[in-house]
Coordinates of C-alpha atoms and ligand atoms in Angstrom, one line a residue:
X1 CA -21.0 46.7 3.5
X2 CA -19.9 45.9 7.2
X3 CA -17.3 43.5 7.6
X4 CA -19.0 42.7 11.1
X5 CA -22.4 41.3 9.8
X6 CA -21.4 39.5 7.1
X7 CA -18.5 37.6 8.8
X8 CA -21.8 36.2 10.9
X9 CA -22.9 34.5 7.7
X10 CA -19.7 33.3 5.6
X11 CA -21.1 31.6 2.7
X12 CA -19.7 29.5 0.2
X13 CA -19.3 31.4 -3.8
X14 CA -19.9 29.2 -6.4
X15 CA -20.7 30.2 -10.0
X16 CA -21.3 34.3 -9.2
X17 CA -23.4 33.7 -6.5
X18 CA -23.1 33.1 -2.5
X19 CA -24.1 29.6 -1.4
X20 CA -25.4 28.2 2.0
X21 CA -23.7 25.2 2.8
X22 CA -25.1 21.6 3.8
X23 CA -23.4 22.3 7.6
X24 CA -22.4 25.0 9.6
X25 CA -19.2 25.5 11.4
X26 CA -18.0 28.4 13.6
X27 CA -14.5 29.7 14.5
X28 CA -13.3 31.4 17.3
X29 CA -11.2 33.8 18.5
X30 CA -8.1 32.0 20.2
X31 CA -7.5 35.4 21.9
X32 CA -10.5 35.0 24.1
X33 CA -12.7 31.9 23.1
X34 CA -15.6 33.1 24.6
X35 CA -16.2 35.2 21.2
X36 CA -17.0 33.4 17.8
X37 CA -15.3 35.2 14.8
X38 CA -18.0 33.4 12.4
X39 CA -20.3 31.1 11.3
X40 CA -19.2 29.7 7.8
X41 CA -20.8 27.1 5.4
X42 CA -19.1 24.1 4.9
X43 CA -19.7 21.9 1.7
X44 CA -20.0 18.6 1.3
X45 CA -17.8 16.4 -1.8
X46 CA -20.9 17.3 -4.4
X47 CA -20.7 21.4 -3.4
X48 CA -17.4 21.2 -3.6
X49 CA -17.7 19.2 -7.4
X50 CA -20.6 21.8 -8.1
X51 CA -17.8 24.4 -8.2
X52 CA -15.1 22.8 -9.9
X53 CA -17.4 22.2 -12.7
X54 CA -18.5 25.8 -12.6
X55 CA -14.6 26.9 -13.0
X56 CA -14.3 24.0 -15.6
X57 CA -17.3 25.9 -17.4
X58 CA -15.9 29.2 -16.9
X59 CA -12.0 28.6 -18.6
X60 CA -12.4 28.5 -22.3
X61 CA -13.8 32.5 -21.9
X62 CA -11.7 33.3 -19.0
X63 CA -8.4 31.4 -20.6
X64 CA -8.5 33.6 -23.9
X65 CA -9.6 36.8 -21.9
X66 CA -7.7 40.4 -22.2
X67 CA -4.1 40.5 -20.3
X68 CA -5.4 44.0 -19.8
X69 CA -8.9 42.8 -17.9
X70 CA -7.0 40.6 -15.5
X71 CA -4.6 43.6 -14.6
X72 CA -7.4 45.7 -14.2
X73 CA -9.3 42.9 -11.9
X74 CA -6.2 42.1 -9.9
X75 CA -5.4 45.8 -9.3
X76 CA -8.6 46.9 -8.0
X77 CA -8.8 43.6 -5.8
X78 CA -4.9 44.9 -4.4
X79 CA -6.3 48.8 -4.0
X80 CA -9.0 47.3 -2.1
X81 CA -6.9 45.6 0.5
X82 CA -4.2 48.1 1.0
X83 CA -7.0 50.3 1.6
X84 CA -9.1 48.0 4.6
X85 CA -5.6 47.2 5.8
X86 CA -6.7 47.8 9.3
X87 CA -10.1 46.4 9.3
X88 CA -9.2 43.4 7.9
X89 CA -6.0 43.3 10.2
X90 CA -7.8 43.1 12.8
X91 CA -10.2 40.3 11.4
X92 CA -7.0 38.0 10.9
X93 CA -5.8 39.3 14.5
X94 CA -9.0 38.2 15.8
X95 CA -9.4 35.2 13.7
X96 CA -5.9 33.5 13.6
X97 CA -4.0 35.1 16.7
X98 CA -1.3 37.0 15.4
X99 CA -0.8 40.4 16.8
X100 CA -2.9 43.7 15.3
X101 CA 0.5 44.8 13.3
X102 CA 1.8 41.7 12.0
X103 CA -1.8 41.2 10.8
X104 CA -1.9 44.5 9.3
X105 CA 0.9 44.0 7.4
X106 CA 0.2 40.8 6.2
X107 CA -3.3 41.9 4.7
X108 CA -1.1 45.0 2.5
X109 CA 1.1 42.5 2.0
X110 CA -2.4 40.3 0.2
X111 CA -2.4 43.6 -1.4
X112 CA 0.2 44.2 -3.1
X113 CA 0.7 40.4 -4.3
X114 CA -2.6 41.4 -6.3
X115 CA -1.1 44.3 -7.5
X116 CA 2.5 42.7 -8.8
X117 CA 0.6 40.1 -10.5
X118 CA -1.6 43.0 -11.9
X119 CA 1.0 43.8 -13.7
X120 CA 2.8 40.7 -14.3
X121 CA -0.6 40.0 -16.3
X122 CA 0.8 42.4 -19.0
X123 CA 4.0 40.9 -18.6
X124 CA 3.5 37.4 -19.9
X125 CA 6.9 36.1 -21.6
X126 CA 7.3 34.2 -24.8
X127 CA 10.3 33.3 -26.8
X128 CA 10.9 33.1 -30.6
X129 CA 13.9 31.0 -31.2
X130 CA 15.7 30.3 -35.0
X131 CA 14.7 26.6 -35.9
X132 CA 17.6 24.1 -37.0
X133 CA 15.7 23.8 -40.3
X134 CA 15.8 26.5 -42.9
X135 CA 12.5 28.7 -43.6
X136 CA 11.3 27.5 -40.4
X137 CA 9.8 29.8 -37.0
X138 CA 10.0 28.5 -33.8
X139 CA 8.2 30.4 -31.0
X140 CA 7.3 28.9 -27.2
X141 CA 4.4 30.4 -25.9
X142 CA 3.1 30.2 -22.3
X143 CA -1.3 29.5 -21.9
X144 CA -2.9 28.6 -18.8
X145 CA -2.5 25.2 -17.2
X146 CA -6.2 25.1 -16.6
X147 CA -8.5 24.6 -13.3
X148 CA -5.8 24.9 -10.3
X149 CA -7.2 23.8 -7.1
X150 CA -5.6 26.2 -3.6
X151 CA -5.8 24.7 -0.2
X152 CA -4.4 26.6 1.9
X153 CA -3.3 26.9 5.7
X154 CA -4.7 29.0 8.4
X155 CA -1.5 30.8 9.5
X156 CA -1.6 33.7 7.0
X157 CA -5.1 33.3 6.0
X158 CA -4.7 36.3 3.3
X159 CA -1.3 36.5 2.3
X160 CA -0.9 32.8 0.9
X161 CA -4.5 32.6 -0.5
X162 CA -3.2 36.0 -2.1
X163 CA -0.2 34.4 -3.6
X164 CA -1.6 31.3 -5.4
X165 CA -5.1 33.5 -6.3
X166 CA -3.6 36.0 -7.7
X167 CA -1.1 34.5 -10.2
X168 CA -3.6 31.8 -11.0
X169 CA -5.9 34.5 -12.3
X170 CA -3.3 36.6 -13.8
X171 CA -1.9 34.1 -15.9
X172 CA -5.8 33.3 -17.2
X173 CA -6.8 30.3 -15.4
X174 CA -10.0 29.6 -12.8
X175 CA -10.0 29.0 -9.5
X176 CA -11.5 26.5 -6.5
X177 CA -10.1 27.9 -3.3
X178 CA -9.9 26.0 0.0
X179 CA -9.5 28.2 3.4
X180 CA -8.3 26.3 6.1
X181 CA -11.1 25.7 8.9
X182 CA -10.2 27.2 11.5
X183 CA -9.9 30.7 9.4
X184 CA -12.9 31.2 7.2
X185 CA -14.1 34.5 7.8
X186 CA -10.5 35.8 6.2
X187 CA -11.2 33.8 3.7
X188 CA -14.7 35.0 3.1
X189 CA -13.7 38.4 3.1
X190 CA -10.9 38.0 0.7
X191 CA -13.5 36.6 -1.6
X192 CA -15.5 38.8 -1.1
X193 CA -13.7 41.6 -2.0
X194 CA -13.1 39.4 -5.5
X195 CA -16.9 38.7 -5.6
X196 CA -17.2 42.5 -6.7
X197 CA -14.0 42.5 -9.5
X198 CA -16.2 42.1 -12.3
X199 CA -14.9 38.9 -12.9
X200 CA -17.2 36.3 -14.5
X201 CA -19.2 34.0 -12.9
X202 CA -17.2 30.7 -12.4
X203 CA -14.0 32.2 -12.5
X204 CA -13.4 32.2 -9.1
X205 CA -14.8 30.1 -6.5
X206 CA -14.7 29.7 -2.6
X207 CA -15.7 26.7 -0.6
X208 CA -15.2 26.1 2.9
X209 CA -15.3 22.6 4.7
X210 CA -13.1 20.2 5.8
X211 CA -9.6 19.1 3.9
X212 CA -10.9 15.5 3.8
X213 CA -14.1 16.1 1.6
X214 CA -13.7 19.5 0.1
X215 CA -9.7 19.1 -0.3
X216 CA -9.9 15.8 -1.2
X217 CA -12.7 16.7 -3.5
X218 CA -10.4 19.1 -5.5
X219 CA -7.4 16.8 -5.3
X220 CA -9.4 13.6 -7.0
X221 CA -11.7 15.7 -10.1
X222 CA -10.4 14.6 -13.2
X223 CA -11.4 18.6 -14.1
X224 CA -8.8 20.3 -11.8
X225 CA -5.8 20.2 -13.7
X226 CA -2.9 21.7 -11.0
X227 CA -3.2 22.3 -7.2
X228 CA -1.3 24.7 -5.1
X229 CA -1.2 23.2 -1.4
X230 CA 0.7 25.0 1.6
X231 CA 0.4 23.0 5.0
X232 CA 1.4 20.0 6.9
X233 CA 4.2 17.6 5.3
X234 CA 1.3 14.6 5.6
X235 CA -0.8 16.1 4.0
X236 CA 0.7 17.3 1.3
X237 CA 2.5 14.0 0.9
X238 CA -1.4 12.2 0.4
X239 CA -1.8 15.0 -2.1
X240 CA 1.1 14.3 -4.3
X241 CA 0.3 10.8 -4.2
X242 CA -3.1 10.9 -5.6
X243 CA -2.2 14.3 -8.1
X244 CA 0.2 11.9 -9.1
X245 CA -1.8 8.5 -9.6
X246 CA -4.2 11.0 -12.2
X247 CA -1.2 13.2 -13.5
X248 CA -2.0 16.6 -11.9
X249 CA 0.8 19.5 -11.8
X250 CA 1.1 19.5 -7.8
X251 CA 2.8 22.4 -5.9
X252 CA 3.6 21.6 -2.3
X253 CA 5.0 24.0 0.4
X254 CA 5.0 22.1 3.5
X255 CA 7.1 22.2 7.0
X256 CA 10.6 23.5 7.9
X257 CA 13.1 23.4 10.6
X258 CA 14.8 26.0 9.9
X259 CA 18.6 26.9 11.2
X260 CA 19.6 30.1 12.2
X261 CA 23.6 29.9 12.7
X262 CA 25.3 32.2 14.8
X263 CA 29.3 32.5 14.4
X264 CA 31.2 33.6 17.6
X265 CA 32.0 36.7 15.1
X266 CA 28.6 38.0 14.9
X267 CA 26.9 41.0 16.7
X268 CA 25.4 39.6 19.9
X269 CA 22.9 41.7 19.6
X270 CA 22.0 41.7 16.1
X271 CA 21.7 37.7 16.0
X272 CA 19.8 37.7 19.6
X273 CA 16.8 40.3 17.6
X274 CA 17.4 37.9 14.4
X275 CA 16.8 34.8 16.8
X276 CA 13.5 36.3 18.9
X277 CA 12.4 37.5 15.7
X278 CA 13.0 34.7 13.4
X279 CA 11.5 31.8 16.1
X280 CA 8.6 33.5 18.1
X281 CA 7.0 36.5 16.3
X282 CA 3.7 34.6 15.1
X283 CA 4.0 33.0 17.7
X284 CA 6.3 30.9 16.0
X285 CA 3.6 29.8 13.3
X286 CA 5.5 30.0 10.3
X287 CA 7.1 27.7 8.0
X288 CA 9.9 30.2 7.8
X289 CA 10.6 30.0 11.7
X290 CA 14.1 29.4 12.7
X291 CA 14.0 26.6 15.4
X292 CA 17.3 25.7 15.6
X293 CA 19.9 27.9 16.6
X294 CA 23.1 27.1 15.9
X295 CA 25.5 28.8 17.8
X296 CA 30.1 28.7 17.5
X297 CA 30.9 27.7 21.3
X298 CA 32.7 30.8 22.1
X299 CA 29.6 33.1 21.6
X300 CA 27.0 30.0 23.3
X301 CA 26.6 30.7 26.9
X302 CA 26.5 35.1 26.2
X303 CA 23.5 33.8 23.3
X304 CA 21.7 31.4 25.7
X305 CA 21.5 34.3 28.6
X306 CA 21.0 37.2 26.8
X307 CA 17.9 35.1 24.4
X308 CA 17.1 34.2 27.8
X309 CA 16.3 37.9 29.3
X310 CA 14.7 38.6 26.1
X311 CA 12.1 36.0 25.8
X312 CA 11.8 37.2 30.0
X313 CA 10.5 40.4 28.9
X314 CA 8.4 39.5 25.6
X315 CA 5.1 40.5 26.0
X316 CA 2.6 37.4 25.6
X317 CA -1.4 38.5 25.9
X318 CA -4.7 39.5 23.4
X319 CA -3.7 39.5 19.8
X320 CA -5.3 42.9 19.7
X321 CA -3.9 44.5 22.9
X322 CA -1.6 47.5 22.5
X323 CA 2.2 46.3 23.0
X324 CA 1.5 42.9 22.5
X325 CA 4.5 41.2 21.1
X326 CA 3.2 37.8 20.6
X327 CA -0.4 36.7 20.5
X328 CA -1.8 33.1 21.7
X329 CA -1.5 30.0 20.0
X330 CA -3.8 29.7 16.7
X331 CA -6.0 26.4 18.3
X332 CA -6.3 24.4 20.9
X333 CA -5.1 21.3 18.8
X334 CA -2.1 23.6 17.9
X335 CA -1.5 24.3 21.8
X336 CA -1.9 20.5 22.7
X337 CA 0.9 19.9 20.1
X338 CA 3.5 22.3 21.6
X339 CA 2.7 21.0 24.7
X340 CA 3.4 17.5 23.7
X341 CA 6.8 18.5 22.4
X342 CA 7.8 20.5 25.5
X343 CA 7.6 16.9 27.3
X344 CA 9.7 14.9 24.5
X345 CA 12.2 17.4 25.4
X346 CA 12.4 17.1 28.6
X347 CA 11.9 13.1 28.7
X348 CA 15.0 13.3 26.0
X349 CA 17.1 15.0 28.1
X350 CA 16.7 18.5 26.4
X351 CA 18.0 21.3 28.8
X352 CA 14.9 23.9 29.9
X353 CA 16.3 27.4 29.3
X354 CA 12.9 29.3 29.8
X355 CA 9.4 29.0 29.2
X356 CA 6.6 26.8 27.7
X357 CA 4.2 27.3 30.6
X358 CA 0.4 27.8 29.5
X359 CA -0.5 31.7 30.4
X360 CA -3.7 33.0 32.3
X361 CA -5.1 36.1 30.9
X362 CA -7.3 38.4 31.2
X363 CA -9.7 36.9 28.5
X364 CA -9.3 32.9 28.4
X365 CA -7.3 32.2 25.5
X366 CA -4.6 29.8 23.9
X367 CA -1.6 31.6 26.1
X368 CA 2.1 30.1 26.4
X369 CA 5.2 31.6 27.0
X370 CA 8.1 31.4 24.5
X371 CA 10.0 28.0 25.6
X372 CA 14.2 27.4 24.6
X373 CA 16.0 24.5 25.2
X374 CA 19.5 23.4 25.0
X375 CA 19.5 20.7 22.9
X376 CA 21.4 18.1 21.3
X377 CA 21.1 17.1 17.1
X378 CA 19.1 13.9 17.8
X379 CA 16.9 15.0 20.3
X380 CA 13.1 15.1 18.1
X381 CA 12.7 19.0 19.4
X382 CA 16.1 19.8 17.1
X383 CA 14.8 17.6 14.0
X384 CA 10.5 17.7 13.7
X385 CA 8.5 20.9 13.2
X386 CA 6.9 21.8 15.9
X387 CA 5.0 25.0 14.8
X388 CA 5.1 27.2 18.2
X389 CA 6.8 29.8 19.8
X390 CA 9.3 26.6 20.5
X391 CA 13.3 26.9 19.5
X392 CA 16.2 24.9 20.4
X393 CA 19.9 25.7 20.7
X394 CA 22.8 23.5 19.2
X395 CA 26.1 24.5 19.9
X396 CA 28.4 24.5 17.2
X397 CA 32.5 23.9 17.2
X398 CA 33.2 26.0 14.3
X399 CA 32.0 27.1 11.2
X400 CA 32.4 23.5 9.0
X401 CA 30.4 22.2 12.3
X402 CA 27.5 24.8 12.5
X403 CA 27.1 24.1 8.3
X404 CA 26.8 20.2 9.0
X405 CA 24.9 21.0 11.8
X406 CA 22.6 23.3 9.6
X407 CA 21.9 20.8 6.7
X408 CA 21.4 17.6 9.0
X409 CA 17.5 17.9 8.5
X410 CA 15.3 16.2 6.0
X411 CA 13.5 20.0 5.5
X412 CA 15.4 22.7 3.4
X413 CA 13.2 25.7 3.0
X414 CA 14.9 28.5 4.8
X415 CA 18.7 29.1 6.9
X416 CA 20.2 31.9 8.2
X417 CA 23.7 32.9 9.4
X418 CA 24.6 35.9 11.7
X419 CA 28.2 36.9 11.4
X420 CA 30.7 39.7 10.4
X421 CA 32.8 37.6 8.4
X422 CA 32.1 38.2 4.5
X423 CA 34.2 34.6 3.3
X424 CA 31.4 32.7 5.5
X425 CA 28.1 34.4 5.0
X426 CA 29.5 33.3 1.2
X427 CA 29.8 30.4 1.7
X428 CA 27.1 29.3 3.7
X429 CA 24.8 31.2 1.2
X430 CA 25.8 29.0 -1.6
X431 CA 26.4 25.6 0.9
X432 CA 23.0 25.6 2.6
X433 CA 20.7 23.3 0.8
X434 CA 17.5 25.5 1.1
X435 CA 15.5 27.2 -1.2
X436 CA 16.1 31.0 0.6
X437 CA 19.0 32.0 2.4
X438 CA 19.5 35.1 5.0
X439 CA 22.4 36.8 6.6
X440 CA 22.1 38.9 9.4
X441 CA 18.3 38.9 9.0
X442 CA 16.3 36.6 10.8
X443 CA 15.1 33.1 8.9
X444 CA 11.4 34.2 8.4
X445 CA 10.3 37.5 6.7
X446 CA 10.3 37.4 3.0
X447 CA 10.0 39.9 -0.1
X448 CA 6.9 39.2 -1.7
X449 CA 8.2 39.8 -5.9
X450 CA 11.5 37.0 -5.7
X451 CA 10.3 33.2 -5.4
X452 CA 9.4 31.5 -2.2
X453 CA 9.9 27.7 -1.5
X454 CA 12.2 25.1 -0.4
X455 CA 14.6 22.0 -1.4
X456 CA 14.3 18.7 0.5
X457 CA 11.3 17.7 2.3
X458 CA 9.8 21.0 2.7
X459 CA 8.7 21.5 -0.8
X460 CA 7.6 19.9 -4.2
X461 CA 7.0 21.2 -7.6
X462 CA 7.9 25.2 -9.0
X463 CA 8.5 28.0 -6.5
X464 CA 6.0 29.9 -5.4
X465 CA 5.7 33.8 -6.0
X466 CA 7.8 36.3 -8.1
X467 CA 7.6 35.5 -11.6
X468 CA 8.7 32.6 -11.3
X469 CA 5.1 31.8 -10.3
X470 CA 5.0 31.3 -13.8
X471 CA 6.1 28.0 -13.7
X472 CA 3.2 26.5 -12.5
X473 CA 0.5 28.7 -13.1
X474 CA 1.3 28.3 -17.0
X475 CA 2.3 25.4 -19.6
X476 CA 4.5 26.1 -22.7
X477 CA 3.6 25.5 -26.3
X478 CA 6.0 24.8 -28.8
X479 CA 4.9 26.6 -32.3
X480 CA 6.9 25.6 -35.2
X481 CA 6.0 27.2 -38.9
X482 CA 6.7 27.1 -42.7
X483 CA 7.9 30.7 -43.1
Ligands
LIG1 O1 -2.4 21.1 8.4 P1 -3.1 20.4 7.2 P2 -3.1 21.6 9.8 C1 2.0 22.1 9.8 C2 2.2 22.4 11.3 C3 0.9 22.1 11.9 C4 0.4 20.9 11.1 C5 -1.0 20.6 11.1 O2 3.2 21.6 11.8 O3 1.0 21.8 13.3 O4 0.9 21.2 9.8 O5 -1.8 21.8 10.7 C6 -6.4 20.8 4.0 N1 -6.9 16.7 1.0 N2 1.6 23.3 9.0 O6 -3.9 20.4 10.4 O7 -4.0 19.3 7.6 C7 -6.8 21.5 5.3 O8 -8.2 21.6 5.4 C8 -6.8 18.0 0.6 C9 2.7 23.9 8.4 O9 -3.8 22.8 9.6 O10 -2.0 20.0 6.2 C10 -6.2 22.9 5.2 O11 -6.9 23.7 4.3 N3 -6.7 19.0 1.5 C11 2.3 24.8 7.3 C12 -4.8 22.5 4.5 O12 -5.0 21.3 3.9 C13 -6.6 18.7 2.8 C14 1.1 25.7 7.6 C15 -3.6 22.4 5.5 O13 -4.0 21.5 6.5 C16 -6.6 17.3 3.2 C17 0.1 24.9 8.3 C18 -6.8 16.3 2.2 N4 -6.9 15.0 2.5 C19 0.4 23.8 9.0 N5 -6.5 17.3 4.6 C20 3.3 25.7 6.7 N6 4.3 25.0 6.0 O14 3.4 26.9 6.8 C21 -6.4 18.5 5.0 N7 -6.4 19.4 4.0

């Protein structure tokens, strides 16, 4: 099958079969918007029920189904990505913006999420404990929490559908799966590849559409027992609130603003690549992004100018351009927000290092260049996510400063420290109240088999990822007998 004519026609799959929707939406490439990636159906609230009920049908068989099938499933769906790694690269590249090799890494990434959870399938842990009576067992077993509802974002439009599918299926339950709208041909093709898994009908579902009817859809069924959201902080704060009001299991990964601290004994340039890596590479479209930089007063002003020669010379242009080192923005909304922020900082008083301007192309496209400020902690640009190629410096007095500095946001996902000095990377990894910690890497950039998620405001419910996916993806059973 050619990835090129079906992308035309992305259609929803519901109950083993592919489903026009009761609209059509396109999206575009943000590279050159002239070009439309696809035309997807998007469901209305009763397609979108039509498919919860189908995975509601499809649990008892799927629940009590062979760890061994679902290895087998998730390992041919892994094999299969690792081995279109380039075709479907450049789909996302196309699709969502980021550049051809981030994109083809972050479909074999996809990949080999299936293929861990493949075989974390035959790895599903129970306990037998001695009871405080006499003559009695005790074992806790782990089963399926049920229908899990994913909604997920558009900025890695197969690695985070990867990491909730893949678990969810592993660990026996059935799936509704929400791609974001601006990204449905990535999600079409991931299911897609699934489509063809053997699974049974039901099982696994796509629809497309908007958050507010198909989201909301899966949020409010009484039949979806857990969802799995990854996007804005809003959002996933109406989530929780109506999971909550109907006592769904709710897992949120939501925004960040995410420190990178730089001690006056670091490496110049070691924390300068950890810096343009960690706060522009996607274009800066991760919740992982460090942008803040935090940087000891005696090593400030050789940081500022020497970030300052390398965001010069950063290549900006066509996501699938040769040598391009960072893409366009994702959207135009997504553009419109950046630019917003670049004039609270400079109506706050923030201090323009470089950048921000919108970029003319070759092809039109969503084009700005890599912006820095000098900023102070209040200032909005140092505190909200802004989700560009946007970061801000903070200088720093000392270590006990940069640390305060560091934790003085209401997010906690991610912080990183550059520095030589054992006694501090130490203790900043075990006094940064975040859920992931880095030193001398940059902020964003993450193993796929340990967990993923945050403290604070940036996340809610079990980690992500790893087997500690676990958590959410299952419920334990107590079993007490009469030996
Ligand atoms: O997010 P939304 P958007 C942040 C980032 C960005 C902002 C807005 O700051 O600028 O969010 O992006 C679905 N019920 N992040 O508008 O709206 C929606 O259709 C159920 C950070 O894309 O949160 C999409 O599938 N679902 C983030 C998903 O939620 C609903 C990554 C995310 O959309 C819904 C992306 C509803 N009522 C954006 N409304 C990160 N942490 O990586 C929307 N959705």
């Amino acid at each position: 099958m050619k990835l090129g004519e079906l992308q035309q026609h992305a259609r929803h799959y519901i109950n083993g079969r592919w489903e026009t929707g009761v609209t059509t939406g396109i999206s575009e490439n943000p590279s050159d918007t002239r070009e439309v990636v696809a035309e997807y159906a998007r469901a209305d609230r009763s397609q979108a029920e039509l498919a919860i009920r189908a995975a509601a049908e499809a649990l008892p068989h799927w629940s009590h189904s062979a760890p061994q099938r679902r290895a087998d499933v998730l390992d041919q769906i892994g094999s299969e990505l690792l081995a279109r790694k380039d075709e479907l690269g450049a789909l996302l590249a196309r699709e969502e913006g980021k550049t051809l090799p981030e994109a083809v890494g972050e479909v074999a990434r996809a990949g080999q999420i299936f293929k861990f959870f493949a075989g974390e399938a035959l790895r599903i842990p129970g306990e037998t404990m001695a009871s405080v009576r006499p003559g009695v067992q005790v074992d806790v077993t782990r089963e399926p929490v049920g229908v899990v509802g994913l909604i997920a974002p558009w900025n890695f439009p197969f690695a985070i559908p990867a990491w909730k599918i893949a678990p969810a299926l592993a660990y026996g339950n059935t799936v509704v799966f929400k791609p974001a709208e601006s990204v449905p041909a990535c999600g079409w093709a991931l299911a897609e590849i699934i489509s063809r898994s053997t699974l049974p009908a039901g099982v696994f579902n796509l629809v497309m559409g908007s958050g507010r009817e198909v989201g909301q859809a899966f949020v409010d069924s009484p039949l979806v027992n857990a969802l799995s959201f990854t996007g804005s902080v809003a959002t996933g704060e109406r989530i929780l609130q109506s999971a909550a009001a109907r006592r769904a299991k709710v897992q949120l990964e939501m925004g960040g603003k995410n420190p990178l601290v730089v001690l006056a004994d670091a490496d110049l340039e070691q924390a300068v690549e950890c810096a343009l890596q960690g706060s522009y590479f996607s274009t800066g479209q991760r919740c992982t992004a460090s942008s803040r930089l935090i940087v000891e007063a005696p090593m400030h002003d050789a940081f500022v100018a020497r970030l300052r020669q390398r965001l010069a010379a950063l290549k900006v242009g066509h996501a699938l351009e040769r040598g391009t080192e960072m893409g366009p923005v994702a959207d135009r909304s997504q553009l419109d927000q950046n630019q917003a922020y670049l004039e609270i900082a400079r109506n706050e008083g923030a201090e323009h290092v470089w950048g921000g301007e919108l970029l003319e192309r070759p092809t039109p496209g969503h084009y700005m260049s890599p912006a820095l400020f000098l900023a102070r902690p209040e200032h909005r640009i140092a505190r909200e996510e802004v989700f560009g190629p946007i970061a801000c410096v903070l200088r720093a007095d000392d270590y006990e400063h940069a640390l305060a500095l560091a934790n003085d946001t209401p997010f906690g996902l991610c912080a990183g420290i550059c520095t030589t000095s054992l006694k501090h990377a130490m203790h900043f990894k075990r006094h940064a109240e975040v859920g992931m910690t880095m030193v001398n890497l940059p902020t964003a950039g993450v193993d796929f088999h340990v967990p993923f998620g945050g403290r604070k405001g940036s996340s809610y419910g079990p980690r992500e990822q790893g087997r500690y996916a676990a958590e959410f993806y299952t419920t334990v059973k107590t079993g007490y007998m009469l030996a």
